[in-house]
PDB file of C-alpha atoms in Angstrom:
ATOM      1  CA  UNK D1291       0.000   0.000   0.000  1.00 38.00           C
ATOM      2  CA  UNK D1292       1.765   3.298  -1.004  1.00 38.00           C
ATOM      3  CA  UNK D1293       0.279   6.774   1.170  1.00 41.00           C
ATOM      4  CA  UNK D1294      -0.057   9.870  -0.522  1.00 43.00           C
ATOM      5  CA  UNK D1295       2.049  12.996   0.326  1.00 38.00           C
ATOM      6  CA  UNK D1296      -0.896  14.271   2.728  1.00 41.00           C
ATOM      7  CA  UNK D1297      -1.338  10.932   4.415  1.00 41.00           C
ATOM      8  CA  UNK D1298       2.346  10.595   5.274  1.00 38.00           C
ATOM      9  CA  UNK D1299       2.589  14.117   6.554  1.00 41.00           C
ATOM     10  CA  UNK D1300      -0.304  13.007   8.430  1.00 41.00           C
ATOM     11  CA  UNK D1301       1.229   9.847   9.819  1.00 35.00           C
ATOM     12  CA  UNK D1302       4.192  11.572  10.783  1.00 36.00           C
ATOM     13  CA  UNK D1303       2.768  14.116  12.970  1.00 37.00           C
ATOM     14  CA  UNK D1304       0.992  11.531  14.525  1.00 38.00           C
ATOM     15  CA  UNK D1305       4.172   9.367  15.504  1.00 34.00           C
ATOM     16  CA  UNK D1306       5.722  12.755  16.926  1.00 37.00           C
ATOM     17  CA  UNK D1307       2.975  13.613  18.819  1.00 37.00           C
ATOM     18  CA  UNK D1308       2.961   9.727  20.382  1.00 33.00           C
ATOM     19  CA  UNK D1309       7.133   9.979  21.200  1.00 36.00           C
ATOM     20  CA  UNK D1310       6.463  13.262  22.622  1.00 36.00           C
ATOM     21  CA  UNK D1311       3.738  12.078  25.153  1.00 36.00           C
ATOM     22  CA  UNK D1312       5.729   8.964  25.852  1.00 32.00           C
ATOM     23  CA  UNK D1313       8.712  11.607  27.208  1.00 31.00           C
ATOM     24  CA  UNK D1314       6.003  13.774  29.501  1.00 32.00           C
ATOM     25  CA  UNK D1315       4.888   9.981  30.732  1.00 32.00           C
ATOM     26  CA  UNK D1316       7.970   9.196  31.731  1.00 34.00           C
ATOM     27  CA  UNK D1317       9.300  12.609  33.239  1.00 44.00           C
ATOM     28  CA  UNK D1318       9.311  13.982  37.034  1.00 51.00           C
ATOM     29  CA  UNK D1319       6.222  16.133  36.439  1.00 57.00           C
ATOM     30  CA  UNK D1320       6.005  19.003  38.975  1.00 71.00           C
ATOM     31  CA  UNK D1321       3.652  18.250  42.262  1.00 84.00           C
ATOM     32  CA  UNK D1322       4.174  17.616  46.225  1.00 92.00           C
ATOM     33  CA  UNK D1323       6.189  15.212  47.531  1.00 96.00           C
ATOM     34  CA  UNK D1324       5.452  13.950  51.129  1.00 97.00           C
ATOM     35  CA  UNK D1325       8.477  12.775  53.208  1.00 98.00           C
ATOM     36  CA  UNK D1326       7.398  10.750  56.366  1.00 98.00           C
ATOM     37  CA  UNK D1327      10.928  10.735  58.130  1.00 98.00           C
ATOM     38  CA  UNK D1328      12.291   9.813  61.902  1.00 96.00           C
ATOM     39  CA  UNK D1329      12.736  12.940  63.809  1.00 95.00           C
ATOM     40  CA  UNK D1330      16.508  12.977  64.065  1.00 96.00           C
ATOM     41  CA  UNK D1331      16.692  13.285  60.338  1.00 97.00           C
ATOM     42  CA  UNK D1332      15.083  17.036  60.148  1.00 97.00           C
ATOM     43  CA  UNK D1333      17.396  18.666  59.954  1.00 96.00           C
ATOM     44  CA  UNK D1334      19.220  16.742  57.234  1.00 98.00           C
ATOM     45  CA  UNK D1335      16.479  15.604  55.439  1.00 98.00           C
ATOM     46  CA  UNK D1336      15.295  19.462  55.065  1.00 98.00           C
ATOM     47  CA  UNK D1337      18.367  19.987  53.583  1.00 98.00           C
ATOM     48  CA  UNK D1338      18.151  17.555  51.130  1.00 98.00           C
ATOM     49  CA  UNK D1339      14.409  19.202  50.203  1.00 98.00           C
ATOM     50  CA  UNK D1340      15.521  21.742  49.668  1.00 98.00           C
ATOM     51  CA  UNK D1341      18.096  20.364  47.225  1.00 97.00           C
ATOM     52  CA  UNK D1342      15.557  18.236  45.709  1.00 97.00           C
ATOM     53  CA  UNK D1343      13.246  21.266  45.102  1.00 97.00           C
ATOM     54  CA  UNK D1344      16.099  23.244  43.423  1.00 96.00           C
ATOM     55  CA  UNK D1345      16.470  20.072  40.894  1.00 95.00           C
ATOM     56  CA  UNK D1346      12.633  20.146  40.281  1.00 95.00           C
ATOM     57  CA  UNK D1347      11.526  23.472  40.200  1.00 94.00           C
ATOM     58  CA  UNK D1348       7.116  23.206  40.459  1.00 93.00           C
ATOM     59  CA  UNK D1349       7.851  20.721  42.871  1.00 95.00           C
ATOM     60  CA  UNK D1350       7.521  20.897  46.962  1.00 96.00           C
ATOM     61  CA  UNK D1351       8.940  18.483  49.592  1.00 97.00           C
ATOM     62  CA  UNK D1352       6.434  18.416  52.613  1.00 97.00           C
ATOM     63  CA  UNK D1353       7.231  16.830  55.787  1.00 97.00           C
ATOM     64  CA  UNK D1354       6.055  14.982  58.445  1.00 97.00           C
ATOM     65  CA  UNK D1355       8.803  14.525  61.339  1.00 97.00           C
ATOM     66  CA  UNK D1356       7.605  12.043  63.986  1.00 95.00           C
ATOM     67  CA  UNK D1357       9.272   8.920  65.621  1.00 94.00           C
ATOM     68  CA  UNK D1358       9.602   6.836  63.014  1.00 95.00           C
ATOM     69  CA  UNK D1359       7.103   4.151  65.340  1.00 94.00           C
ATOM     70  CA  UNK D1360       4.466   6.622  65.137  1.00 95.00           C
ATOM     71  CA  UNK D1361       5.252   7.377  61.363  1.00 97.00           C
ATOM     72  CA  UNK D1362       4.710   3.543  60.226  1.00 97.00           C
ATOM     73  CA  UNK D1363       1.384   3.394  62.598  1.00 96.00           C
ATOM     74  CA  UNK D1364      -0.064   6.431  60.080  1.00 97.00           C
ATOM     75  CA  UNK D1365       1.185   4.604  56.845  1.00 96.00           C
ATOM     76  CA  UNK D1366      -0.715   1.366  57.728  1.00 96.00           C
ATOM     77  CA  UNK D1367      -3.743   3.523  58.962  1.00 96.00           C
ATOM     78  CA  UNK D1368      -3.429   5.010  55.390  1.00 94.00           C
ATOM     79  CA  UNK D1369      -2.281   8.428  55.356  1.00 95.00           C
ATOM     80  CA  UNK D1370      -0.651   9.487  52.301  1.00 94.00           C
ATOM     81  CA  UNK D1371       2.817   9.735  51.802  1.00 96.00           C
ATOM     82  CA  UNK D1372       5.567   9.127  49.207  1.00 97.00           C
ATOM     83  CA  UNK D1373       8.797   7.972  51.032  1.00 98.00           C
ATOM     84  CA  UNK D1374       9.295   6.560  54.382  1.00 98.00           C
ATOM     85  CA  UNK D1375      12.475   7.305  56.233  1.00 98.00           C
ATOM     86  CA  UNK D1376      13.098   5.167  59.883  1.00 97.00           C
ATOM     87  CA  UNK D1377      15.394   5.203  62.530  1.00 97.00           C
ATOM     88  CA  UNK D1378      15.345   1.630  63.153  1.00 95.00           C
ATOM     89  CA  UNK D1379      14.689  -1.617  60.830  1.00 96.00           C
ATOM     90  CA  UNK D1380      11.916  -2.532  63.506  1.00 95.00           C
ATOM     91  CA  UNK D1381       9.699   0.292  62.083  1.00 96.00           C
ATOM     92  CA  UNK D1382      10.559  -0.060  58.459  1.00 97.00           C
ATOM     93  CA  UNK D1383       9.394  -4.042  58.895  1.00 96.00           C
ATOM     94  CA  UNK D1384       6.124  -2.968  60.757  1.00 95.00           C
ATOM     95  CA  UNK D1385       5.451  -0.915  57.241  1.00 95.00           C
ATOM     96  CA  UNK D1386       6.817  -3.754  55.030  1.00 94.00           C
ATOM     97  CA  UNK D1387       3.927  -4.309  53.380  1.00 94.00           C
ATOM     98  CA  UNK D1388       3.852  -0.936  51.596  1.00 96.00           C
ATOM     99  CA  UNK D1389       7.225   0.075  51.128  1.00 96.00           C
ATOM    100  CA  UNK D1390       8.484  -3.295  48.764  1.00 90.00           C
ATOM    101  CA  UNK D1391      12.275  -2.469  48.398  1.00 92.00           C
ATOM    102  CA  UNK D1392      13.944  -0.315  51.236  1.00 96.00           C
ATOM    103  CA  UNK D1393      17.410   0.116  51.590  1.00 97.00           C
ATOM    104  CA  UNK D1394      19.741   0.790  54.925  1.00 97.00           C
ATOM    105  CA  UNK D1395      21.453   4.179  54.421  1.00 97.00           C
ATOM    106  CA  UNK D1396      22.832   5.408  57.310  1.00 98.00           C
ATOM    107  CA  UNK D1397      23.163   4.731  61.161  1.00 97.00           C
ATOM    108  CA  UNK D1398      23.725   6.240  64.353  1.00 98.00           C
ATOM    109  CA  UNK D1399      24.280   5.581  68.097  1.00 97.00           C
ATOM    110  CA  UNK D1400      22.831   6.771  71.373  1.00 98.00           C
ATOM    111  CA  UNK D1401      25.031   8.613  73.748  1.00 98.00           C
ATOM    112  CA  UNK D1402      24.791  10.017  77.593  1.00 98.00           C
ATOM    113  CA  UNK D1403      24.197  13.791  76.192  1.00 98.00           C
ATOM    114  CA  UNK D1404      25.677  16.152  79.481  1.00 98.00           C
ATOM    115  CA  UNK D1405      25.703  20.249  78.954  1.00 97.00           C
ATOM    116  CA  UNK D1406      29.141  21.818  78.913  1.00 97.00           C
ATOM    117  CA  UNK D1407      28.913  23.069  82.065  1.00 94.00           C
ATOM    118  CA  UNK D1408      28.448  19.786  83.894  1.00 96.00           C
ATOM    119  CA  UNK D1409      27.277  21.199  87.236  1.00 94.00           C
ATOM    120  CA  UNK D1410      27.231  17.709  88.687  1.00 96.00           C
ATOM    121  CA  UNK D1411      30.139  17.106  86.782  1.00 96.00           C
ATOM    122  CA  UNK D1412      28.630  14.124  84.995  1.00 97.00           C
ATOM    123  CA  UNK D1413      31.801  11.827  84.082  1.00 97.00           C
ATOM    124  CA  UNK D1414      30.586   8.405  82.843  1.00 97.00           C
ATOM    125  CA  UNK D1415      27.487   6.028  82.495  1.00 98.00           C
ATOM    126  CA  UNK D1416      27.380   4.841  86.190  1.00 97.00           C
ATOM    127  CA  UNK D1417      27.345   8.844  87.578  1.00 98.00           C
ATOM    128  CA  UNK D1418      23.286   8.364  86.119  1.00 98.00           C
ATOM    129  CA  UNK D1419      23.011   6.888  89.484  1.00 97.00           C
ATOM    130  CA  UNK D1420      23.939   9.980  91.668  1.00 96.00           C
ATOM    131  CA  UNK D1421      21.591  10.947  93.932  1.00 94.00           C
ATOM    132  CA  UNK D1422      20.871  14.513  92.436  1.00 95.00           C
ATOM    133  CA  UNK D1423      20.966  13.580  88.582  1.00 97.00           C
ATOM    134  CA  UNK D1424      17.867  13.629  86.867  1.00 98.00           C
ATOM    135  CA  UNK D1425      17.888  11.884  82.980  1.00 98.00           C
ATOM    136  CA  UNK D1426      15.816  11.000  80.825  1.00 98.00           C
ATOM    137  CA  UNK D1427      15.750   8.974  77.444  1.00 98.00           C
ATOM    138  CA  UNK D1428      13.537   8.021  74.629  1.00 97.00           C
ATOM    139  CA  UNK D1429       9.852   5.974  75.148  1.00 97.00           C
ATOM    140  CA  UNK D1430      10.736   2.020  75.151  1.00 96.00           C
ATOM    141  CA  UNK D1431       9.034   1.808  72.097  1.00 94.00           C
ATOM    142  CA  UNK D1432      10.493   4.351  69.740  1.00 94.00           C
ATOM    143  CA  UNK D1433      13.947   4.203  68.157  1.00 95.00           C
ATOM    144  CA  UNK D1434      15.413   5.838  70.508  1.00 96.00           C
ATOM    145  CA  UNK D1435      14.635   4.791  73.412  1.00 97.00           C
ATOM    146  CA  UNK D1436      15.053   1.110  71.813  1.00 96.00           C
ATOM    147  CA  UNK D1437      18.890   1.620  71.376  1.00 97.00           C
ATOM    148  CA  UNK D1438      19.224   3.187  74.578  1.00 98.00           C
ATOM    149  CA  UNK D1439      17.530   0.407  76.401  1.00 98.00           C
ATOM    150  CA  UNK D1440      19.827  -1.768  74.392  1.00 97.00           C
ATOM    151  CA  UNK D1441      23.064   0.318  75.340  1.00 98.00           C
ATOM    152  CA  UNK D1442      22.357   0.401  79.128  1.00 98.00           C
ATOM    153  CA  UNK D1443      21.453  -3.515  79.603  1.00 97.00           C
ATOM    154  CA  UNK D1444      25.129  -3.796  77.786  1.00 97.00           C
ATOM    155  CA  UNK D1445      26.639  -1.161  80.426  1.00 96.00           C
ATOM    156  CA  UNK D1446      25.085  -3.002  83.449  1.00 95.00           C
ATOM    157  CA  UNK D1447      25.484  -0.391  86.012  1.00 95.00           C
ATOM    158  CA  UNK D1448      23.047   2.049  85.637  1.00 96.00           C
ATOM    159  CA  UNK D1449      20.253   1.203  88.408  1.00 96.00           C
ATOM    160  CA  UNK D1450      18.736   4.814  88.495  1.00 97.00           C
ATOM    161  CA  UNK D1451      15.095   5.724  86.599  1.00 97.00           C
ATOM    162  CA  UNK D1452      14.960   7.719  83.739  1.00 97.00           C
ATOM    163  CA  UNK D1453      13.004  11.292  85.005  1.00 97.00           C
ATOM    164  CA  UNK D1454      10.742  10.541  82.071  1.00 97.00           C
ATOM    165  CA  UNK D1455      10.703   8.951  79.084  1.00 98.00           C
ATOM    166  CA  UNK D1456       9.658  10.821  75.733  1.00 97.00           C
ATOM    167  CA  UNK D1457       7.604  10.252  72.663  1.00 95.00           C
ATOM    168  CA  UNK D1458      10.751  11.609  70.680  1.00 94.00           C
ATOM    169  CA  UNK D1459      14.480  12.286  70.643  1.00 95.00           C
ATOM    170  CA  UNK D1460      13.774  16.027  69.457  1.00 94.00           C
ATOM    171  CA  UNK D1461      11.869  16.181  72.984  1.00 96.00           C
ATOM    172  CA  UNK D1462      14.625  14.872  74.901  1.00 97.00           C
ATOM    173  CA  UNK D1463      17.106  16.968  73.146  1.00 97.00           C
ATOM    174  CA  UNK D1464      15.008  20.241  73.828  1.00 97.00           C
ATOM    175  CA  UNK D1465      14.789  19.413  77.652  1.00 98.00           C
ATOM    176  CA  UNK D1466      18.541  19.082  77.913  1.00 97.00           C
ATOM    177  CA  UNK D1467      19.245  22.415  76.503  1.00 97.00           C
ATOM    178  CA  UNK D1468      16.592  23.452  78.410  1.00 97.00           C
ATOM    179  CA  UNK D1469      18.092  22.844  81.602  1.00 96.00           C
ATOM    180  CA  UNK D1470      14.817  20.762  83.117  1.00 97.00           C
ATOM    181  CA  UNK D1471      17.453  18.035  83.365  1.00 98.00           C
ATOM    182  CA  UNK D1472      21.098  17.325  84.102  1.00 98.00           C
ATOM    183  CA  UNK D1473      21.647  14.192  81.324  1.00 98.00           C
ATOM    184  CA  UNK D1474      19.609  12.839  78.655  1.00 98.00           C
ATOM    185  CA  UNK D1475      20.244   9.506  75.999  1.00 98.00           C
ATOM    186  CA  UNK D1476      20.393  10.804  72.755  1.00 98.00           C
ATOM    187  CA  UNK D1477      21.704  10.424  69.388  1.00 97.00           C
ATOM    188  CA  UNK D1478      24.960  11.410  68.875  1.00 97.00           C
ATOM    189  CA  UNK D1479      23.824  13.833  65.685  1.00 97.00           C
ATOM    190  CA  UNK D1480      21.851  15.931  68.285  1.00 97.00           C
ATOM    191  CA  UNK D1481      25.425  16.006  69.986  1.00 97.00           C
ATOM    192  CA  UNK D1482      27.167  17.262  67.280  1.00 97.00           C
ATOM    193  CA  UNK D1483      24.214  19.707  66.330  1.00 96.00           C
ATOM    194  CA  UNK D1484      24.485  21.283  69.537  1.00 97.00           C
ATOM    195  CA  UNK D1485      28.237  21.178  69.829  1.00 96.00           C
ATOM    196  CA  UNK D1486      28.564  24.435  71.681  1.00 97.00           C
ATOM    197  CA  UNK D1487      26.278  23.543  74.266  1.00 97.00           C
ATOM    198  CA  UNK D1488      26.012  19.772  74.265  1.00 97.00           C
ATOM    199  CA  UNK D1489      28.937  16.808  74.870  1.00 97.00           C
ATOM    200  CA  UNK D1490      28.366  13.174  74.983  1.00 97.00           C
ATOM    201  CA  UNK D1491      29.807  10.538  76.701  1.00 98.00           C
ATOM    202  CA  UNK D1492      30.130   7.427  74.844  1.00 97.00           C
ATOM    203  CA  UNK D1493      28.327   3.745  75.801  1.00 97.00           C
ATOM    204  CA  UNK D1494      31.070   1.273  75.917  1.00 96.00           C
ATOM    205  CA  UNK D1495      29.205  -1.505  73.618  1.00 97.00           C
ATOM    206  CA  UNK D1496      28.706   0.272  70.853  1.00 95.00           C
ATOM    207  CA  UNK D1497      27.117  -2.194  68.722  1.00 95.00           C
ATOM    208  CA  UNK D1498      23.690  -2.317  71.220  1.00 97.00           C
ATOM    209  CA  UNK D1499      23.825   1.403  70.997  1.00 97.00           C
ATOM    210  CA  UNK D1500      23.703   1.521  67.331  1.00 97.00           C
ATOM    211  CA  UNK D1501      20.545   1.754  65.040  1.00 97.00           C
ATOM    212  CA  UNK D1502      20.612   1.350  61.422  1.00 97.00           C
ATOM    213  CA  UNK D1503      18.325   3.948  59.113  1.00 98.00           C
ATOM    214  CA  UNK D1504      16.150   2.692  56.110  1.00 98.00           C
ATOM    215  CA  UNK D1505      14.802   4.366  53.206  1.00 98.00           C
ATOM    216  CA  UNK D1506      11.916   3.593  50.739  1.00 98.00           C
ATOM    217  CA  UNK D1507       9.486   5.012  48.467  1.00 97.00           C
ATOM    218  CA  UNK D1508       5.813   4.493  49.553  1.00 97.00           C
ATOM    219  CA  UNK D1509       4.087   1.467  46.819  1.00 95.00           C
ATOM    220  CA  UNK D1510       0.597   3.582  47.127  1.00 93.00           C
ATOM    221  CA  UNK D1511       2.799   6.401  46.290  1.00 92.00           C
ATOM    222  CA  UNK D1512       0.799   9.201  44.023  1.00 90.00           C
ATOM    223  CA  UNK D1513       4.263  10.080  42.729  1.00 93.00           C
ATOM    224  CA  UNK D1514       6.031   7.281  42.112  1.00 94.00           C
ATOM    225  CA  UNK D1515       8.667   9.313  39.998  1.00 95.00           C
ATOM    226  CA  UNK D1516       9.048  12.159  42.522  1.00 95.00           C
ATOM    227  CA  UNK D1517       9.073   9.730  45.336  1.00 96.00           C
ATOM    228  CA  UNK D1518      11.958   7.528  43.718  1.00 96.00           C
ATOM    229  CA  UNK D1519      13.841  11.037  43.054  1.00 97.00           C
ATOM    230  CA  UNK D1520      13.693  11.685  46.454  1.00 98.00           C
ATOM    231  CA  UNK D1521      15.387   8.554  47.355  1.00 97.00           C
ATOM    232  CA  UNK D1522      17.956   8.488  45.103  1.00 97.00           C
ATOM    233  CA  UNK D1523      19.003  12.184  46.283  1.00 98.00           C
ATOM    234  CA  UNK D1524      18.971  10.562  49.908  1.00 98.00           C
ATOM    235  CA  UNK D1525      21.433   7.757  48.602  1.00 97.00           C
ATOM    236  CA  UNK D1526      23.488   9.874  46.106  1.00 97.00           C
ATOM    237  CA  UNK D1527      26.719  11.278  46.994  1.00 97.00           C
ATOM    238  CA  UNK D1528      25.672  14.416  47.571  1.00 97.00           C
ATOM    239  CA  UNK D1529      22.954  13.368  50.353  1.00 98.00           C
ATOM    240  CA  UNK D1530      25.218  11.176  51.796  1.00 97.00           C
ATOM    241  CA  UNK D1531      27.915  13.766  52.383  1.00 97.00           C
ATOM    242  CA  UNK D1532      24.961  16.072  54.211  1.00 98.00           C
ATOM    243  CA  UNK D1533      24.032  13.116  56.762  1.00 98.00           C
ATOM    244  CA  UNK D1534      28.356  12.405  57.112  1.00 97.00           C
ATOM    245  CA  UNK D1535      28.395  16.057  58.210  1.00 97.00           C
ATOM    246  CA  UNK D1536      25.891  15.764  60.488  1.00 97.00           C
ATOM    247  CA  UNK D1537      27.374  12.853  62.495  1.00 96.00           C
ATOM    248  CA  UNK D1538      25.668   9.926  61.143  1.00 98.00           C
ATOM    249  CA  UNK D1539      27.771   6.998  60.026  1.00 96.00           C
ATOM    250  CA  UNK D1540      27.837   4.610  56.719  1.00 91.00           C
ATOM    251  CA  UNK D1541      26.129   1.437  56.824  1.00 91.00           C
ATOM    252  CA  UNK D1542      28.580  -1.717  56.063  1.00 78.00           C
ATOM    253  CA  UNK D1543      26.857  -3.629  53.365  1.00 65.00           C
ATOM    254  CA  UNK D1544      28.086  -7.283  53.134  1.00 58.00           C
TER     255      UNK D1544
END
């Protein structure tokens, strides 16, 4: 069958127009992007957004910065979100089911977080159990307050009670620099964050006070290409050398 001069111009335009809508399908349109991420990644993670939205201009990174516990509670219960971003593998597995293929990017490790001043003059683990110290650490069932129930069953010595135990490591840290307590367990990002105000002493096994970060995108994701952006920013080199500056450590992939 041979085409005329008008039906091949026709047929042409109408292959164009097909590539070219193939390319927009397959492009990071412009839209919102919602982060659900542990609370000791804000400040971090708001770096990266901002990165992200500099790459993608029309788009917006919105955040939600909870214990990562809570976080995975409000994914199963259905709220909308794109990636998910924990502070321990516990939470990641409780959201399994909608985040398929997540992958451990960073960790970090629970210190005893004293203020610089050191009234009590705070020297090691045990001193928790001075009669004047108050401390205070992370809710048993957030990340945490996981590690640092892990890190003092290693240390063994510490027979005092926490002052009170919060629903956040962002709560803990504002209390310390607060002054409404002499000691709190905290991350030691939150340490280095607060470097002029803030030292930590160090638990002596580190491995139980260690907790390894995971990232995925969301499967129910309403932007699956923004969403995998995202993640691929968090993992890229560039990302990586934000979280490296802000204390967190590499994870050892075997």
């Amino acid at each position: 069958m041979f085409l005329n001069l008008k039906q091949t111009s026709s047929l042409v335009i109408a292959v164009m127009a097909l590539s070219c809508g193939s390319a927009q399908a397959t492009s990071v349109s412009p839209g919102t992007v919602t982060i659900f991420a542990a609370s000791s990644l804000t400040e971090t993670f708001t770096s990266i957004g901002k990165i992200f939205e500099g790459a993608h201009p029309g788009t917006k990174v919105a955040f939600s910065f909870l214990s990562s516990s809570t976080l995975a509670t409000q994914l199963l219960a259905g709220a909308p979100a794109d990636v998910f971003a924990s502070a321990a593998p516990e939470d990641m597995n409780a959201a399994k089911s909608l985040i398929p293929k997540p992958v451990a990017f960073v960790t970090n490790r629970v210190v005893l977080a004293i203020p610089l001043a050191n009234p009590l003059r705070i020297a090691s683990i045990k001193d928790l159990n001075k009669p004047k110290v108050k401390w205070i650490q992370c809710a048993h069932q957030v990340p945490c307050g996981m590690a640092a129930d892990k890190a003092l069953a290693a240390e063994g010595t510490v027979t005092s009670k926490p002052e009170s135990l919060e629903p956040k490591v962002t709560s803990a840290v504002t209390k310390i620099l607060a002054g409404e307590v002499d000691a709190a367990i905290v991350y030691r990002t939150d340490v280095v964050a607060h470097a002029k105000t803030l030292r930590g002493i160090a638990f002596s096994n580190v491995d139980a006070a260690t907790t390894t970060y995971l990232v995925g995108a969301v499967s129910t994701s309403a932007h699956a290409l923004l969403a995998k952006a995202f993640v691929d920013l968090v993992l890229s080199v560039k990302g990586m050398r934000i979280l490296s500056k802000a204390g967190f450590g590499r994870v050892k992939h075997k």
